[in-house]
PDB file of C-alpha atoms in Angstrom:
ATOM      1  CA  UNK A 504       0.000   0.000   0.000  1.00 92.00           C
ATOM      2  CA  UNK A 505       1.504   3.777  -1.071  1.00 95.00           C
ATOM      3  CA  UNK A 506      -1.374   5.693  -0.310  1.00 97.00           C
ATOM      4  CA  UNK A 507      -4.605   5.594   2.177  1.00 97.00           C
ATOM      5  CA  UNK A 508      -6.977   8.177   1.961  1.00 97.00           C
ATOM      6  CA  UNK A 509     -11.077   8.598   1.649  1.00 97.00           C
ATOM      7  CA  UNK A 510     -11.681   7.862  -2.078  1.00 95.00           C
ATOM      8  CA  UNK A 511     -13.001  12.114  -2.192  1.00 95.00           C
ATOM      9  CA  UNK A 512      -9.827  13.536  -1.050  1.00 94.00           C
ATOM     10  CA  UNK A 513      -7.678  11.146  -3.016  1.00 95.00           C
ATOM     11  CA  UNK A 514      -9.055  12.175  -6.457  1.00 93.00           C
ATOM     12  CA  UNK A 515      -8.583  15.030  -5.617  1.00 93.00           C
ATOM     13  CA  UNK A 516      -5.547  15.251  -4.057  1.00 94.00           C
ATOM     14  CA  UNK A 517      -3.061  12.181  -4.592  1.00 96.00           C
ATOM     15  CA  UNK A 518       0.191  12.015  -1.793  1.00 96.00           C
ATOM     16  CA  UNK A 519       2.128   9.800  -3.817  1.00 97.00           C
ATOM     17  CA  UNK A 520       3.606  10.171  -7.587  1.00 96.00           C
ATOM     18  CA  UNK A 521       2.198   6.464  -8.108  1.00 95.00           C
ATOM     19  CA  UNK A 522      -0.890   7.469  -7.303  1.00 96.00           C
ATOM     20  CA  UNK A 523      -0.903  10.607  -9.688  1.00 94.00           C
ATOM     21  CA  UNK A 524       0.264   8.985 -12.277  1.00 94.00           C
ATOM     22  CA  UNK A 525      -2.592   5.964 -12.190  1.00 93.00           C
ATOM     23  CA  UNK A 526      -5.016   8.815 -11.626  1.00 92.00           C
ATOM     24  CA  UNK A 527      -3.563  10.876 -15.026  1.00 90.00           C
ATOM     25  CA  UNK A 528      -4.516   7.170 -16.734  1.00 89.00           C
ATOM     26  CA  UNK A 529      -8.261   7.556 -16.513  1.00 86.00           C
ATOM     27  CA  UNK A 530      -9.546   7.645 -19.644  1.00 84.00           C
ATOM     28  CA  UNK A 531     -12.068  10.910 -20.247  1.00 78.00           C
ATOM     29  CA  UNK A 532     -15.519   9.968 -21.651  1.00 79.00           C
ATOM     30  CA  UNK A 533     -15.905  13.152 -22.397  1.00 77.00           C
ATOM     31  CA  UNK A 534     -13.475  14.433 -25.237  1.00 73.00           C
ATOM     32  CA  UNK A 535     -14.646  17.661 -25.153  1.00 74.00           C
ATOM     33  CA  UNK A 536     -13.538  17.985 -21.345  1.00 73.00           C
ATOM     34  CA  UNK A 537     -10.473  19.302 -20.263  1.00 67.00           C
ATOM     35  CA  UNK A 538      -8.149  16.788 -19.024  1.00 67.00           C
ATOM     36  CA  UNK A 539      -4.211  17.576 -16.883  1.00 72.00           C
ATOM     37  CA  UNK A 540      -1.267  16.039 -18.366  1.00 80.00           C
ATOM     38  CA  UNK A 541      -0.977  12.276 -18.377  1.00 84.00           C
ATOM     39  CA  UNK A 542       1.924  10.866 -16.587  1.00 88.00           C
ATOM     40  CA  UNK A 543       4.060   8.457 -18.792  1.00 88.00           C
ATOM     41  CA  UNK A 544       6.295   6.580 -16.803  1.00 90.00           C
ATOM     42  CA  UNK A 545       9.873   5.363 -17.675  1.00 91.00           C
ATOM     43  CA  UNK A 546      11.364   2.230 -17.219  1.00 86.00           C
ATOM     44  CA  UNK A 547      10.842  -1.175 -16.298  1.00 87.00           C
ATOM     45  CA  UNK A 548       8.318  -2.357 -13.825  1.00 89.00           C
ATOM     46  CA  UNK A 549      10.666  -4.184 -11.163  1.00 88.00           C
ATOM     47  CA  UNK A 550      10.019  -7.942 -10.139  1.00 89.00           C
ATOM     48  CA  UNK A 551       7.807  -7.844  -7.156  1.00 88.00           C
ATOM     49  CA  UNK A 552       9.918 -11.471  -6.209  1.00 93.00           C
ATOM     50  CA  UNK A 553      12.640  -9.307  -6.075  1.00 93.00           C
ATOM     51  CA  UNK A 554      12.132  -5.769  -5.809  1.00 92.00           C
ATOM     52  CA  UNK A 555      14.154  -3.021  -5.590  1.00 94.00           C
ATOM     53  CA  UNK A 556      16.044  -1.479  -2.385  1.00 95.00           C
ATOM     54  CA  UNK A 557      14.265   1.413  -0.305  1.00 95.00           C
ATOM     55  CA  UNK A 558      11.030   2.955  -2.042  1.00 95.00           C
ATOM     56  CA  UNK A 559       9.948   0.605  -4.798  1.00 93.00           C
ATOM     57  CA  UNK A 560       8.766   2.641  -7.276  1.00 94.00           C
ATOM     58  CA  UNK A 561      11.940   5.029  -6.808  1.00 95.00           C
ATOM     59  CA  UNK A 562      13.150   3.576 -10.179  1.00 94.00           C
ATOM     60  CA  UNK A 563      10.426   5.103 -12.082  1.00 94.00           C
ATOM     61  CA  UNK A 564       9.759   7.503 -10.379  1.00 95.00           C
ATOM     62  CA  UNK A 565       9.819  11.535 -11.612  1.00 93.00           C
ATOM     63  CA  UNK A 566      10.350  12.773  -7.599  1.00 94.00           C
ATOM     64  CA  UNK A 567      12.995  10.098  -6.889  1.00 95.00           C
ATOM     65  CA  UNK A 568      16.089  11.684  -4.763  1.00 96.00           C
ATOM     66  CA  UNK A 569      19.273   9.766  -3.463  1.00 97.00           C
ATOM     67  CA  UNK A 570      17.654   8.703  -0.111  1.00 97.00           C
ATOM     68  CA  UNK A 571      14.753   6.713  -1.928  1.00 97.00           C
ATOM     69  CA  UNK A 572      16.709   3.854  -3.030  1.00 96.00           C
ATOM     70  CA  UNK A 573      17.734   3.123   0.257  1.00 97.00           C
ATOM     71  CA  UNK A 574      15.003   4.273   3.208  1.00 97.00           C
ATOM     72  CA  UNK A 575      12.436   2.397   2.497  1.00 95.00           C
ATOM     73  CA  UNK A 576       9.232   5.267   3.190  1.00 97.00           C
ATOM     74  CA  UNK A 577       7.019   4.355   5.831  1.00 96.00           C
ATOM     75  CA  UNK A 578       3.273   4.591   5.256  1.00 97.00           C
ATOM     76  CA  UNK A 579       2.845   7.904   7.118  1.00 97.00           C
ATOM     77  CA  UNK A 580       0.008  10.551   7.792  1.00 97.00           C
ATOM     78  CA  UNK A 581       0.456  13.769   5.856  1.00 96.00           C
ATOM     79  CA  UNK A 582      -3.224  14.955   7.126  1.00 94.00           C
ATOM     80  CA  UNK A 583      -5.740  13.701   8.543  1.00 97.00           C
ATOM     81  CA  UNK A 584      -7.015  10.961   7.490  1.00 97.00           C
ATOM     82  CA  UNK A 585      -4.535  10.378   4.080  1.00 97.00           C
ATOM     83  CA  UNK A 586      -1.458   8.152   4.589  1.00 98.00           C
ATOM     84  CA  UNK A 587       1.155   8.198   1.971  1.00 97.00           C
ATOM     85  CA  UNK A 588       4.621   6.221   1.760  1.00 97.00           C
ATOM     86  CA  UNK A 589       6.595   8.699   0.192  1.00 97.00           C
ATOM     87  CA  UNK A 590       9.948  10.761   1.635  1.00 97.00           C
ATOM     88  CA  UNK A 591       7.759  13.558   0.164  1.00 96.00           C
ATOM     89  CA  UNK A 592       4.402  13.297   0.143  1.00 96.00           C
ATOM     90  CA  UNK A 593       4.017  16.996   0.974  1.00 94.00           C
ATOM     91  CA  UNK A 594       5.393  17.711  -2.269  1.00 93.00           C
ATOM     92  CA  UNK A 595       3.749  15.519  -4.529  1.00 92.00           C
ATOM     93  CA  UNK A 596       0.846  17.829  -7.025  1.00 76.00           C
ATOM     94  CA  UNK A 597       2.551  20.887  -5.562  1.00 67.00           C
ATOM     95  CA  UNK A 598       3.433  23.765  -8.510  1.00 58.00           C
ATOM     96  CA  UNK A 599       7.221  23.145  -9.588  1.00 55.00           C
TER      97      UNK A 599
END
């Protein structure tokens, strides 16, 4: 589990870049909505028999620093109510 939240809050408001970028693979049934940027990940998906050192999704993912590939992030409450196990949850959807 990367993320916890009431199913309201995290639509609207993913805590984890795994969650963002499943969310940004919705499809629209509506073409003539406006939809955000969809979220292409690189690389391989790791072996879950043998996964990858600290965070596992740090090898794809597009907010991975040095210390995710070996702290593994504890599933953690950024507010109340939604858990996230990221190193920085209180980053993820925030304006670059």
């Amino acid at each position: 589990i990367v993320e916890q939240a009431p199913s309201a809050a995290l639509y609207r408001s993913p805590k984890h870049p795994y969650t963002t970028a499943l969310l940004s693979a919705i499809p629209e049934p509506d073409p003539g909505l406006a939809r955000g940027r969809r979220i292409i990940l690189k690389g391989d998906v790791p072996s879950p028999a043998n996964p990858p050192s600290g965070c596992h999704f740090h090898p794809r993912c597009p907010m991975a620093q040095a210390r995710c590939s070996t702290d593994d992030p504890l599933l953690r409450e950024v507010v109340p109510g939604h858990w996230s196990a990221c190193h920085f949850a209180e980053q993820v959807g925030a304006p670059a």
